[in-house]
């Protein structure tokens, strides 16, 4: 009978966390922030069709960084969860908090039970009826949930980007101001970003039932 | 509720119906009952759709009946399916409203999962599949017959699709009406329809058709001036589904009634319009039990 090597549980978790963090750090970052008219999501993403930011439900959006196939699977699962819930109960019973908990449970269980943790960090954002009531839930690869006010940054280089956003953020920012702030925070000293390198979407309070709207490249270029 | 994550082989894809089946949310179909349907359920009645230069106009009366009784006076039978299409329903009200809710969710679900909306043809086919899946219910008297219309961005025009109980899907070139008063409405539309009509002309024709249907069919609701209940009207054009405001409909309907009253008064040779008596001209001798 062969006896497996003993590995301390702390070590197992540490190794998995390192693995997930390394995978996430390889990708590009993403900024989510609240502005005057809702929630603004700005991602560095050169692809026009493989989205990092998407619609989940009437007032809820999803954003993910890390491995595309893994966060896209989470996005589809979120759409399924929200649509099923809205169909079975009412459209008003679908909220970001409950969806964030479901995501956290799933990510946490994959992190502890599966061979490989998911190399993703996701954001579930919801636009509220009035300014100050928007919600953003930032969920990590191990299922940790953070209820963020005002702004949040996903991805490898989040600390330095966060600092830059913090300096410029104000509650009554317009769409243009918020976009410029997020883009300047994502831009490093040695490189610049143009409209074609970015994916921008908003959850607009005034957009009717479906608040989610993608910002086309022309509109974005005009703002920048 | 858990996060619905599936194995690759069991993945429902962008299909919301398959998702409901996979997660056990699809309501069971009741067993067939001997001797037809013993329960009396609410039925929605007449709806119509007419094409015009810029798109399609859809109308529906507001009455639902249960046997010979009026079940509801304010039922909405014309609803948006998504931003660029609408669905109008006739038949068993409960299953019909549920069908529309499911259809709306199905279209939006596909759009969100796939990142792009279905073509109008694709939407029409989806609805056919859903009507066909209602066939066991239809055999028990719960018939649902929708009318589907939308703006086709590929062909740059409005299109109308009608259905039968078995899920047959037929494209109508100009107009269609269905429900208990559908035949009467169709006749009126057929007589008044011309190529290249404007939006306003088509709305007026559609309202006239509903008025005529209400005169001949007891299950179709006419204008309820006392309560201010008028038919539901919506237009679907290049810019999307847009309900016509209640004031506009009320104005047109009141105009229609005034015209009819005037014509009836002229028929009687009264020379002046005193009290509106729209039905006087059409009084026919009929066997009555009273």
XYZ file of C-alpha atoms in Angstrom:
514
model
C 0.000 0.000 0.000
C 1.399 3.363 -0.957
C 1.059 6.196 1.510
C 0.489 9.591 -0.134
C 2.737 12.430 0.884
C 1.250 14.582 3.588
C 0.684 18.162 2.519
C -0.596 20.678 5.049
C -4.044 22.072 4.154
C -2.640 25.590 4.470
C -0.094 24.707 1.810
C -2.770 23.268 -0.518
C -4.883 26.412 -0.261
C -1.865 28.647 -0.658
C -0.767 26.818 -3.793
C -4.231 27.028 -5.311
C -4.544 30.718 -4.500
C -1.145 31.412 -6.041
C -2.111 29.479 -9.137
C -5.378 31.410 -9.541
C -3.762 34.766 -8.843
C -1.047 34.144 -11.415
C -3.637 33.301 -14.044
C -5.648 36.431 -13.284
C -2.584 38.676 -13.262
C -1.761 37.642 -16.835
C -4.971 39.298 -18.114
C -5.905 42.941 -18.454
C -7.645 44.933 -15.732
C -11.131 46.375 -15.484
C -12.604 49.347 -13.605
C -16.166 49.579 -12.296
C -17.404 52.822 -10.797
C -20.657 54.539 -9.950
C -21.422 57.881 -11.582
C -24.304 60.326 -11.671
C -26.556 58.178 -13.844
C -25.659 54.650 -12.725
C -22.719 52.267 -13.013
C -19.877 52.539 -15.505
C -17.739 49.544 -16.499
C -14.494 50.107 -18.381
C -12.337 47.178 -19.472
C -9.164 46.976 -21.462
C -10.195 44.590 -24.210
C -8.987 44.765 -27.808
C -11.564 42.197 -28.981
C -14.807 43.499 -30.482
C -16.795 40.301 -29.998
C -15.379 38.490 -26.961
C -16.879 40.639 -24.257
C -15.697 41.100 -20.694
C -18.716 43.181 -19.738
C -22.257 41.903 -20.366
C -25.906 42.197 -19.465
C -27.370 39.768 -16.923
C -30.815 41.191 -16.257
C -32.845 44.404 -16.342
C -30.681 46.313 -13.874
C -27.757 43.920 -13.433
C -24.492 43.662 -15.328
C -21.585 41.227 -15.194
C -17.887 41.864 -15.681
C -15.063 39.358 -15.543
C -11.295 39.221 -15.872
C -8.967 36.241 -16.122
C -9.565 33.204 -18.284
C -12.222 34.012 -20.901
C -13.892 30.602 -21.131
C -14.207 30.377 -17.360
C -15.785 33.774 -16.722
C -17.984 33.425 -19.806
C -19.336 30.176 -18.386
C -20.123 32.093 -15.178
C -21.806 34.857 -17.177
C -24.102 32.407 -18.988
C -24.920 30.682 -15.694
C -25.805 34.086 -14.233
C -28.145 34.895 -17.140
C -29.779 31.497 -16.666
C -30.168 31.988 -12.936
C -31.639 35.471 -13.326
C -34.024 34.578 -16.180
C -35.294 31.477 -14.396
C -35.847 33.414 -11.199
C -37.576 36.284 -12.978
C -39.825 33.831 -14.828
C -40.709 31.796 -11.735
C -41.239 34.786 -9.402
C -41.244 38.355 -10.685
C -38.778 40.558 -12.527
C -38.420 42.658 -9.361
C -37.292 39.637 -7.333
C -34.041 39.341 -9.268
C -31.297 41.206 -7.420
C -27.527 41.446 -7.528
C -26.970 40.492 -3.887
C -28.553 37.081 -4.252
C -26.773 36.454 -7.551
C -23.448 37.450 -5.967
C -24.043 34.922 -3.170
C -24.780 32.171 -5.677
C -21.580 33.001 -7.557
C -19.587 33.091 -4.311
C -20.896 29.669 -3.273
C -20.011 28.201 -6.621
C -16.520 29.743 -6.762
C -15.846 28.750 -3.155
C -16.885 25.182 -3.754
C -14.778 24.890 -6.919
C -11.815 26.383 -5.066
C -11.931 23.801 -2.275
C -13.208 20.686 -4.043
C -11.997 20.736 -7.628
C -8.551 19.982 -9.017
C -8.100 23.484 -10.331
C -9.576 26.755 -9.071
C -11.212 29.101 -11.571
C -8.754 31.772 -12.700
C -11.284 34.573 -12.623
C -12.372 37.633 -10.733
C -15.881 38.846 -11.387
C -18.063 41.863 -10.674
C -21.846 41.863 -10.309
C -23.185 45.414 -10.550
C -26.711 46.689 -10.088
C -28.071 50.156 -10.786
C -30.363 51.503 -8.066
C -33.422 53.733 -8.385
C -31.534 56.810 -7.137
C -27.949 57.948 -6.877
C -26.151 56.309 -3.937
C -28.183 53.095 -4.145
C -26.133 51.351 -6.799
C -24.470 48.102 -5.746
C -21.245 46.405 -6.808
C -20.153 42.982 -5.609
C -16.579 42.035 -6.355
C -16.058 38.265 -6.112
C -12.651 36.582 -6.033
C -11.511 33.178 -7.343
C -11.975 31.580 -3.889
C -15.507 32.895 -3.340
C -14.609 35.921 -1.235
C -17.274 38.602 -1.738
C -16.571 42.289 -1.324
C -19.429 44.759 -1.259
C -17.858 47.783 -2.931
C -18.997 51.371 -2.727
C -18.137 53.957 -5.351
C -15.558 52.025 -7.390
C -13.621 48.787 -7.702
C -10.810 47.393 -9.811
C -10.517 43.813 -11.046
C -7.376 42.153 -12.325
C -3.691 41.816 -11.642
C -2.578 45.385 -11.158
C -5.573 46.429 -9.106
C -3.806 48.230 -6.262
C -2.029 50.884 -8.276
C -5.092 51.405 -10.498
C -7.327 51.710 -7.416
C -5.141 54.466 -6.024
C -5.471 56.460 -9.227
C -9.266 56.038 -9.354
C -9.600 56.989 -5.688
C -7.916 60.336 -6.247
C -10.324 61.363 -8.999
C -13.642 59.801 -8.001
C -16.668 61.930 -7.053
C -20.297 60.898 -6.622
C -21.710 63.393 -9.118
C -19.341 62.522 -11.972
C -20.756 62.649 -15.484
C -20.372 59.753 -17.908
C -17.554 61.511 -19.747
C -15.672 62.367 -16.539
C -16.033 58.827 -15.207
C -14.854 57.284 -18.473
C -11.829 59.563 -18.678
C -10.925 58.806 -15.064
C -11.171 55.033 -15.569
C -9.161 55.136 -18.796
C -6.429 57.294 -17.299
C -6.216 54.911 -14.336
C -5.885 51.892 -16.651
C -3.206 53.646 -18.682
C 0.342 53.196 -17.443
C 3.200 55.662 -17.721
C 4.656 53.851 -20.723
C 1.522 53.231 -22.793
C -1.749 54.828 -23.832
C -5.191 53.397 -24.631
C -7.477 54.408 -27.486
C -11.183 53.694 -28.022
C -10.410 50.505 -29.967
C -8.473 49.011 -27.024
C -11.405 49.482 -24.646
C -14.751 47.935 -23.913
C -17.122 50.304 -22.142
C -20.697 49.702 -21.000
C -23.077 51.391 -18.576
C -26.077 50.534 -16.461
C -28.076 53.694 -17.005
C -30.770 54.677 -14.539
C -32.696 56.427 -17.315
C -32.489 53.662 -19.920
C -35.917 52.118 -19.313
C -36.450 48.505 -18.230
C -33.153 47.192 -19.588
C -30.555 49.521 -18.122
C -27.532 47.949 -19.819
C -26.024 49.718 -22.801
C -22.754 49.185 -24.651
C -20.940 52.343 -25.647
C -20.072 52.211 -29.368
C -16.485 53.026 -30.378
C -17.433 56.350 -32.030
C -19.190 57.603 -28.901
C -16.245 56.486 -26.784
C -13.710 58.152 -29.076
C -15.679 61.405 -28.830
C -15.611 61.236 -25.016
C -11.887 60.498 -24.862
C -31.520 28.317 -6.241
C -28.042 27.100 -7.199
C -25.950 28.434 -10.003
C -27.216 26.516 -13.056
C -23.984 25.013 -14.399
C -24.275 22.015 -16.733
C -22.060 19.277 -18.131
C -21.193 19.890 -21.748
C -23.494 17.103 -22.933
C -26.488 18.402 -20.935
C -26.024 22.103 -21.674
C -29.312 23.731 -22.788
C -27.508 26.373 -24.893
C -29.343 29.659 -25.445
C -32.777 27.966 -25.282
C -34.774 29.061 -22.248
C -37.390 26.309 -22.682
C -34.689 23.648 -22.518
C -33.244 25.390 -19.473
C -36.614 25.293 -17.708
C -36.938 21.609 -18.555
C -33.391 20.893 -17.308
C -33.969 22.726 -14.024
C -37.445 21.280 -13.476
C -39.317 24.573 -13.819
C -41.556 23.606 -16.724
C -45.162 23.139 -15.531
C -46.560 19.644 -16.124
C -49.225 19.154 -18.790
C -52.438 17.898 -17.148
C -53.694 14.453 -18.117
C -56.363 14.394 -20.815
C -59.868 14.342 -19.387
C -62.635 12.231 -20.866
C -65.485 14.128 -22.495
C -63.583 17.249 -23.364
C -62.810 20.056 -20.972
C -65.070 20.194 -17.912
C -63.548 23.458 -16.701
C -64.573 26.825 -17.990
C -61.638 29.173 -18.532
C -61.362 32.762 -19.668
C -60.951 33.285 -23.419
C -59.470 36.242 -25.187
C -61.068 37.165 -28.470
C -60.281 39.318 -31.514
C -56.832 40.552 -32.568
C -55.544 41.832 -35.909
C -52.363 43.000 -37.623
C -52.056 45.119 -40.778
C -48.940 46.107 -42.714
C -48.267 49.658 -43.810
C -45.392 51.438 -45.528
C -43.323 51.891 -42.355
C -44.073 48.618 -40.571
C -47.028 46.882 -38.932
C -49.983 47.945 -36.795
C -51.356 45.455 -34.239
C -54.707 45.798 -32.472
C -56.695 43.790 -29.981
C -60.025 44.241 -28.210
C -60.066 44.181 -24.403
C -62.703 41.560 -23.600
C -62.187 38.089 -22.136
C -65.151 35.750 -21.858
C -65.876 32.703 -19.776
C -68.596 30.773 -21.537
C -71.296 33.377 -22.150
C -70.176 35.650 -19.320
C -67.708 38.492 -19.592
C -64.646 37.592 -17.524
C -62.492 40.698 -17.958
C -63.015 44.097 -19.530
C -59.463 45.369 -19.523
C -57.378 42.512 -20.843
C -54.280 43.465 -22.848
C -53.866 41.183 -25.846
C -51.187 43.034 -27.796
C -47.796 42.835 -26.137
C -44.204 43.465 -27.148
C -42.244 40.244 -27.782
C -38.972 42.184 -27.808
C -37.862 45.619 -28.986
C -38.759 44.983 -32.649
C -41.660 42.565 -32.587
C -45.042 42.135 -30.995
C -47.376 39.263 -30.256
C -51.170 39.360 -30.056
C -53.120 36.536 -28.481
C -56.524 34.928 -28.899
C -57.809 31.836 -27.143
C -57.585 30.529 -23.582
C -56.389 33.585 -21.676
C -54.278 31.925 -18.967
C -52.133 29.727 -21.217
C -51.942 32.553 -23.777
C -50.576 35.091 -21.300
C -48.112 32.493 -20.030
C -47.082 31.691 -23.594
C -46.316 35.357 -24.205
C -44.314 35.648 -20.979
C -42.328 32.546 -21.906
C -41.810 33.814 -25.454
C -40.596 37.214 -24.240
C -38.158 35.554 -21.852
C -37.040 33.130 -24.562
C -36.139 35.947 -26.977
C -34.349 38.015 -24.348
C -32.552 34.950 -22.994
C -31.246 34.046 -26.433
C -30.135 37.633 -27.013
C -28.219 37.779 -23.732
C -26.589 34.348 -23.930
C -25.625 34.624 -27.593
C -24.854 38.333 -27.576
C -27.147 39.038 -30.559
C -30.886 38.926 -31.189
C -32.616 36.261 -33.280
C -33.752 37.212 -36.788
C -37.486 37.856 -37.210
C -37.779 34.519 -39.014
C -36.064 32.804 -36.073
C -38.452 34.415 -33.605
C -41.469 33.362 -35.690
C -40.198 29.763 -35.782
C -39.599 29.754 -32.024
C -43.196 30.815 -31.460
C -44.397 28.014 -33.778
C -42.536 25.459 -31.647
C -44.108 26.886 -28.499
C -47.629 26.810 -29.965
C -47.088 23.219 -31.067
C -45.942 22.229 -27.592
C -49.291 23.553 -26.347
C -51.138 21.005 -28.510
C -51.966 18.596 -25.631
C -53.583 21.536 -23.811
C -55.367 22.627 -27.002
C -56.916 19.143 -27.275
C -58.554 19.858 -23.941
C -60.053 23.130 -25.044
C -57.162 25.400 -24.038
C -56.511 26.619 -27.562
C -53.982 29.409 -27.947
C -53.580 31.062 -31.339
C -51.138 33.959 -31.432
C -50.468 36.476 -34.162
C -46.852 37.569 -34.513
C -45.561 40.674 -36.270
C -42.347 42.590 -36.345
C -39.958 44.734 -38.293
C -37.445 42.693 -40.282
C -34.201 44.645 -40.475
C -32.794 42.280 -43.106
C -35.727 42.817 -45.468
C -36.414 46.382 -44.277
C -40.173 45.920 -43.894
C -42.844 44.810 -41.470
C -43.888 41.141 -41.569
C -46.888 39.278 -40.146
C -47.065 35.601 -39.159
C -50.210 33.694 -38.255
C -50.419 30.294 -36.563
C -52.767 27.389 -36.226
C -53.354 25.177 -33.190
C -50.881 22.552 -34.373
C -48.042 25.060 -34.621
C -48.396 25.688 -38.353
C -46.733 28.975 -39.244
C -47.972 31.044 -42.181
C -46.631 34.360 -43.372
C -49.364 36.859 -44.275
C -48.558 39.321 -47.041
C -50.779 42.223 -46.001
C -52.970 41.615 -42.988
C -54.551 39.019 -40.746
C -57.008 38.740 -37.868
C -57.703 35.852 -35.542
C -59.944 34.977 -32.604
C -63.714 34.580 -32.388
C -64.366 37.847 -34.230
C -61.438 37.338 -36.578
C -63.573 36.552 -39.626
C -65.600 39.737 -39.301
C -62.472 41.775 -38.707
C -60.747 40.173 -41.707
C -63.657 41.054 -44.009
C -63.591 44.706 -42.966
C -59.837 44.913 -43.369
C -59.967 43.198 -46.762
C -62.520 45.721 -48.050
C -60.706 48.770 -46.716
C -57.089 47.816 -47.376
C -55.052 49.507 -50.071
C -51.369 49.278 -50.941
C -49.240 52.067 -49.444
C -51.595 53.187 -46.664
C -50.181 55.500 -44.006
C -49.870 54.675 -40.315
C -52.927 56.726 -39.363
C -55.079 55.221 -42.123
C -54.114 51.717 -41.077
C -54.873 52.394 -37.408
C -58.294 53.748 -38.385
C -58.963 50.687 -40.545
C -57.907 48.349 -37.721
C -60.208 50.094 -35.232
C -63.090 49.945 -37.716
C -62.446 46.222 -38.131
C -62.638 45.673 -34.367
C -65.823 47.738 -34.205
C -67.439 45.601 -36.902
C -66.268 42.413 -35.207
C -67.776 43.588 -31.909
C -71.105 44.172 -33.652
C -71.281 40.625 -34.997
C -69.468 38.641 -32.295
C -70.661 38.679 -28.697
C -67.238 37.713 -27.366
C -65.511 40.732 -28.894
C -65.583 43.903 -26.831
C -66.606 47.155 -28.479
C -65.555 50.589 -27.244
C -66.565 51.152 -23.620
C -67.117 54.909 -23.575
C -68.506 54.960 -20.038
C -65.414 53.357 -18.471
C -63.061 54.768 -21.097
C -61.825 51.342 -22.237
C -60.550 51.276 -25.809
C -58.696 48.632 -27.842
C -54.955 48.178 -27.471
C -53.023 49.442 -30.491
C -49.294 49.289 -31.152
C -47.067 50.090 -34.109
C -43.847 48.274 -34.961
C -41.509 50.223 -37.198
C -37.798 50.542 -37.852
C -37.440 52.258 -34.481
C -39.219 49.465 -32.631
C -42.411 48.479 -30.836
C -44.415 51.487 -29.721
C -47.820 51.449 -28.007
C -50.267 54.016 -29.398
C -51.417 56.404 -26.661
C -54.859 55.928 -25.141
C -55.852 59.520 -26.023
C -55.118 58.965 -29.706
C -57.140 55.738 -29.758
C -60.022 57.333 -27.829
C -60.047 60.265 -30.261
C -60.147 57.990 -33.308
C -62.796 55.737 -31.811
C -65.015 58.630 -30.790
C -64.668 60.007 -34.312
C -65.709 56.614 -35.679
C -68.767 56.531 -33.414
C -69.713 60.094 -34.339
C -69.451 59.265 -38.061
C -71.623 56.182 -37.615
C -74.195 58.125 -35.580
C -74.382 60.806 -38.233
C -74.837 58.244 -40.980
C -77.552 56.488 -38.985
C -79.366 59.771 -38.345
C -79.179 60.649 -42.045
C -80.639 57.212 -42.855
C -83.622 57.875 -40.612
C -84.088 61.228 -42.348
C -83.899 63.091 -39.096
C -81.578 65.624 -40.657
C -79.807 66.372 -37.399
C -77.859 64.294 -34.921
C -79.723 64.199 -31.651
C -78.858 61.185 -29.527
C -76.168 58.801 -30.836
C -77.899 55.602 -31.841
C -75.190 53.669 -33.626
C -77.045 50.359 -33.745
C -80.318 51.684 -35.212
C -79.259 51.236 -38.819
C -78.337 47.615 -38.338
C -81.425 46.429 -36.525
C -82.467 43.258 -38.315
C -85.422 41.071 -37.479
C -84.094 38.053 -35.656
C -85.512 35.218 -33.646
C -85.381 36.335 -30.066
C -86.354 34.488 -26.933
C -87.216 37.461 -24.787
